[in-house]
Amino acid sequence: LVRVHDFIEQSDLALLEMEFAPGGSLTDLIEAARLDGQPVPLERCLAVARDIAAGLAKLHAFDIVHRDLKPSNILLDADSRAIVSDLGLAQMPGGPSERSILGEDAPRHPGTLAYMSPEQRVERDHLLPSTDVYAFGATLYHLLTNQAPADARERFLNPQCLTPIRQINPDVSMRSERAILWAMGIHPDDRPESVERFRQSLLGDTPTIPRPVSKALTVGELLRLEPERALLWSAVGVSLVTLVITLAR
């Protein structure tokens, strides 16, 4: 987390004196990589992820939700370590942030769309740490692809609009892709329940990503399938019905 050295009040101004981050932000890192024609290397991204996870874990331990995690709010110090900064929209323990309490001049839904979880678009207060996990995953997606992810509303309306990471950057490992896309689950229950769980899935000795659970398709889901898959399932259904009728004779 960014260090605050002093708090100064002068007339109507309130100033924070914070540590200097000479490395710029992750936005600068992404832009430099874009100009080179290559995404940020995976190992560099994983090192950044380790630092971000440590910073978010400290916030969440005090029941603080950042609510605006994104590349421009992650600074780099002289040793290229990532520092979580800008807590201006943070949700403080017990509910609303100071900015939320201000009312009319506060944004209706604090945050930045490309990195904002679906629930944050609906409920600006009383958010869980999983909303930061979503933003964390979206930030790493941007780092590894050189493009911001489709926002949550677009993804809800069209799940196919989020291009898989390895389709853009084949150098990314399957484990990293799976962990990041898990963090970006549309529903909070489809994400790691904590930053530590996400860190383990991405960086731990043993991946902790749950296996997908197969479920029966409803008629509505069947009708929404791509034509080829719908035909396949229809053929299976007809075959089963025919078998049942044959056995019943």
Coordinates of C-alpha atoms in Angstrom, one line a residue:
L1 CA 0.0 0.0 0.0
V2 CA 1.1 3.6 -0.7
R3 CA 2.7 5.2 2.4
V4 CA 1.3 8.5 3.7
H5 CA 3.9 10.6 5.4
D6 CA 1.9 13.6 6.5
F7 CA -1.6 15.2 6.4
I8 CA -1.7 19.0 5.9
E9 CA -4.7 21.4 6.1
Q10 CA -4.4 24.9 4.6
S11 CA -7.5 27.1 4.4
D12 CA -10.0 25.0 2.5
L13 CA -7.4 22.5 1.2
A14 CA -6.6 19.1 2.7
L15 CA -3.3 17.6 1.4
L16 CA -1.7 14.2 1.8
E17 CA 2.1 13.9 1.6
M18 CA 2.7 10.4 0.2
E19 CA 5.7 8.4 -0.9
F20 CA 7.2 9.1 -4.3
A21 CA 6.7 6.4 -6.9
P22 CA 9.3 7.1 -9.7
G23 CA 8.2 4.1 -11.7
G24 CA 4.9 5.6 -12.8
S25 CA 1.8 3.4 -12.9
L26 CA 0.7 0.2 -14.5
T27 CA -0.9 2.3 -17.2
D28 CA 2.6 3.6 -18.1
L29 CA 3.9 0.0 -18.1
I30 CA 1.0 -1.1 -20.5
E31 CA 1.6 1.9 -22.8
A32 CA 5.4 1.1 -23.0
A33 CA 4.6 -2.5 -23.8
R34 CA 2.1 -1.4 -26.5
L35 CA 4.7 0.8 -28.1
D36 CA 7.0 -2.2 -28.2
G37 CA 4.3 -4.2 -29.9
Q38 CA 4.3 -6.8 -27.1
P39 CA 2.2 -7.3 -23.9
V40 CA 3.8 -7.1 -20.5
P41 CA 5.8 -10.4 -20.0
L42 CA 4.0 -13.0 -17.9
E43 CA 6.7 -13.1 -15.2
R44 CA 6.5 -9.4 -14.8
C45 CA 2.7 -9.5 -14.4
L46 CA 3.0 -12.3 -11.8
A47 CA 5.4 -10.2 -9.8
V48 CA 3.0 -7.3 -9.9
A49 CA 0.1 -9.6 -9.0
R50 CA 2.0 -10.8 -5.9
D51 CA 2.4 -7.2 -4.7
I52 CA -1.2 -6.2 -5.4
A53 CA -2.4 -9.3 -3.6
A54 CA -0.4 -8.3 -0.5
G55 CA -1.8 -4.7 -0.6
L56 CA -5.4 -5.8 -1.0
A57 CA -5.1 -8.4 1.7
K58 CA -4.1 -5.7 4.1
L59 CA -7.1 -3.6 3.2
H60 CA -9.5 -6.5 3.4
A61 CA -8.2 -7.4 6.8
F62 CA -9.5 -4.1 8.1
D63 CA -12.8 -4.6 6.2
I64 CA -11.9 -2.0 3.6
V65 CA -12.9 -2.5 0.0
H66 CA -10.9 -0.4 -2.6
R67 CA -13.7 -0.2 -5.2
D68 CA -11.5 1.4 -7.9
L69 CA -8.6 -0.9 -8.5
K70 CA -7.2 -0.4 -12.0
P71 CA -3.9 0.0 -13.7
S72 CA -3.6 3.8 -13.1
N73 CA -4.1 3.2 -9.4
I74 CA -1.2 0.8 -9.1
L75 CA 2.1 2.7 -8.8
L76 CA 5.6 1.3 -9.2
D77 CA 8.4 2.2 -6.7
A78 CA 12.1 2.6 -7.4
D79 CA 12.5 -1.2 -7.1
S80 CA 9.6 -1.8 -9.6
R81 CA 7.4 -3.1 -6.8
A82 CA 3.7 -2.5 -7.3
I83 CA 1.9 -0.2 -4.8
V84 CA -1.9 -0.1 -4.4
S85 CA -2.9 3.6 -4.2
D86 CA -5.8 6.0 -4.4
L87 CA -8.3 5.0 -1.7
G88 CA -10.6 8.0 -2.5
L89 CA -13.4 5.7 -3.4
A90 CA -12.7 3.1 -0.7
Q91 CA -15.6 1.5 1.2
M92 CA -14.8 2.0 4.8
P93 CA -15.8 -0.6 7.5
G94 CA -19.5 -0.8 8.1
G95 CA -20.7 0.5 4.8
P96 CA -20.4 3.8 2.8
S97 CA -17.1 5.6 2.1
E98 CA -16.7 9.2 3.0
R99 CA -17.3 10.1 -0.7
S100 CA -20.5 8.1 -0.7
I101 CA -21.7 10.0 2.4
L102 CA -21.3 13.3 0.5
G103 CA -24.4 12.5 -1.6
E104 CA -25.1 14.6 -4.7
D105 CA -21.6 15.2 -5.8
A106 CA -20.6 11.6 -5.3
P107 CA -20.7 9.3 -8.4
R108 CA -23.8 7.1 -8.4
H109 CA -21.6 4.0 -8.9
P110 CA -18.0 4.7 -7.8
G111 CA -15.4 2.9 -9.9
T112 CA -14.2 2.5 -13.5
L113 CA -16.5 0.5 -15.9
A114 CA -13.9 -1.8 -17.4
Y115 CA -12.7 -3.0 -14.0
M116 CA -16.0 -2.8 -12.1
S117 CA -17.8 -5.9 -10.9
P118 CA -21.5 -6.3 -11.9
E119 CA -22.7 -5.9 -8.4
Q120 CA -20.8 -2.6 -8.0
R121 CA -23.0 -1.2 -10.9
V122 CA -26.0 -1.9 -8.7
E123 CA -24.9 -1.5 -5.2
R124 CA -22.2 1.1 -4.4
D125 CA -22.0 0.4 -0.7
H126 CA -21.9 -2.8 1.4
L127 CA -19.7 -4.5 -1.2
L128 CA -17.7 -7.6 -0.4
P129 CA -13.9 -8.1 -1.1
S130 CA -14.9 -10.2 -4.1
T131 CA -15.6 -7.0 -6.0
D132 CA -11.9 -6.1 -5.6
V133 CA -11.0 -9.6 -6.8
Y134 CA -12.9 -8.9 -10.0
A135 CA -11.1 -5.6 -10.5
F136 CA -7.8 -7.4 -9.8
G137 CA -8.4 -10.0 -12.4
A138 CA -9.5 -7.3 -14.9
T139 CA -6.3 -5.4 -14.3
L140 CA -4.2 -8.5 -14.9
Y141 CA -6.2 -9.2 -18.1
H142 CA -5.3 -5.7 -19.3
L143 CA -1.6 -6.2 -18.5
L144 CA -1.4 -9.5 -20.4
T145 CA -3.4 -8.4 -23.4
N146 CA -2.7 -4.7 -23.9
Q147 CA -6.4 -4.1 -24.0
A148 CA -9.0 -3.4 -21.3
P149 CA -11.6 -6.2 -20.9
A150 CA -15.2 -5.8 -22.0
D151 CA -17.1 -4.3 -19.1
A152 CA -19.4 -6.5 -17.0
R153 CA -22.6 -5.3 -18.5
E154 CA -21.4 -6.2 -22.0
R155 CA -20.3 -9.6 -20.8
F156 CA -23.6 -10.2 -19.1
L157 CA -25.5 -9.5 -22.3
N158 CA -23.0 -11.3 -24.5
P159 CA -20.7 -13.7 -22.6
Q160 CA -18.7 -14.3 -25.8
C161 CA -17.5 -10.7 -26.0
L162 CA -14.6 -11.3 -23.5
T163 CA -11.8 -12.7 -25.7
P164 CA -9.8 -15.4 -23.9
I165 CA -6.3 -14.2 -22.8
R166 CA -4.3 -16.9 -24.6
Q167 CA -6.1 -16.1 -27.9
I168 CA -4.5 -12.6 -27.7
N169 CA -1.3 -13.6 -26.0
P170 CA -0.3 -17.3 -26.5
D171 CA 2.7 -16.8 -24.1
V172 CA 0.3 -16.8 -21.1
S173 CA 0.1 -20.1 -19.3
M174 CA -3.2 -22.0 -19.2
R175 CA -3.0 -21.8 -15.4
S176 CA -2.7 -18.0 -15.4
E177 CA -5.5 -17.6 -17.9
R178 CA -7.9 -19.9 -15.9
A179 CA -7.1 -18.1 -12.6
I180 CA -7.6 -14.6 -14.0
L181 CA -10.9 -15.6 -15.8
W182 CA -12.0 -17.2 -12.5
A183 CA -11.4 -13.9 -10.7
M184 CA -13.5 -12.2 -13.4
G185 CA -16.6 -14.4 -12.8
I186 CA -19.8 -12.4 -13.4
H187 CA -21.5 -13.6 -10.2
P188 CA -19.6 -13.2 -6.9
D189 CA -20.1 -16.9 -6.2
D190 CA -18.2 -17.7 -9.4
R191 CA -15.0 -16.0 -8.2
P192 CA -12.4 -16.8 -5.5
E193 CA -14.0 -15.7 -2.2
S194 CA -10.8 -13.9 -1.1
V195 CA -7.7 -12.3 -2.5
E196 CA -5.7 -15.0 -0.8
R197 CA -7.6 -17.7 -2.7
F198 CA -7.0 -15.9 -5.9
R199 CA -3.3 -15.5 -5.1
Q200 CA -3.0 -19.3 -4.4
S201 CA -4.7 -20.1 -7.7
L202 CA -2.4 -17.8 -9.6
L203 CA 0.9 -18.1 -7.7
G204 CA 0.6 -20.9 -5.2
D205 CA 2.4 -24.2 -5.3
T206 CA -0.8 -26.0 -6.0
P207 CA -3.6 -24.5 -8.2
T208 CA -6.8 -24.2 -6.3
I209 CA -9.2 -23.5 -9.2
P210 CA -12.3 -25.6 -8.8
R211 CA -13.3 -28.0 -11.6
P212 CA -16.4 -26.9 -13.6
V213 CA -19.5 -28.6 -12.3
S214 CA -21.6 -30.2 -15.1
K215 CA -25.3 -29.5 -14.9
A216 CA -28.3 -30.5 -16.8
L217 CA -29.4 -28.1 -19.5
T218 CA -32.8 -26.5 -19.2
V219 CA -35.0 -26.1 -22.3
G220 CA -34.3 -22.3 -22.3
E221 CA -30.5 -22.9 -22.1
L222 CA -30.8 -25.5 -24.9
L223 CA -32.6 -23.0 -27.1
R224 CA -29.8 -20.4 -26.6
L225 CA -27.1 -22.8 -27.7
E226 CA -25.3 -22.4 -31.0
P227 CA -27.1 -24.3 -33.8
E228 CA -24.6 -27.1 -34.1
R229 CA -24.6 -27.8 -30.3
A230 CA -28.4 -27.5 -30.2
L231 CA -28.7 -30.1 -33.0
L232 CA -26.4 -32.4 -31.2
W233 CA -28.3 -32.2 -27.9
S234 CA -31.6 -32.6 -29.8
A235 CA -30.3 -35.7 -31.5
V236 CA -29.3 -37.2 -28.1
G237 CA -32.7 -36.3 -26.7
V238 CA -34.5 -38.0 -29.6
S239 CA -32.3 -41.1 -29.2
L240 CA -33.1 -41.4 -25.5
V241 CA -36.8 -41.0 -26.1
T242 CA -36.7 -43.7 -28.8
L243 CA -34.8 -46.0 -26.4
V244 CA -37.3 -45.5 -23.6
I245 CA -40.3 -46.2 -26.0
T246 CA -38.5 -49.4 -27.3
L247 CA -37.9 -50.7 -23.8
A248 CA -41.5 -49.9 -22.7
R249 CA -43.0 -52.2 -25.5

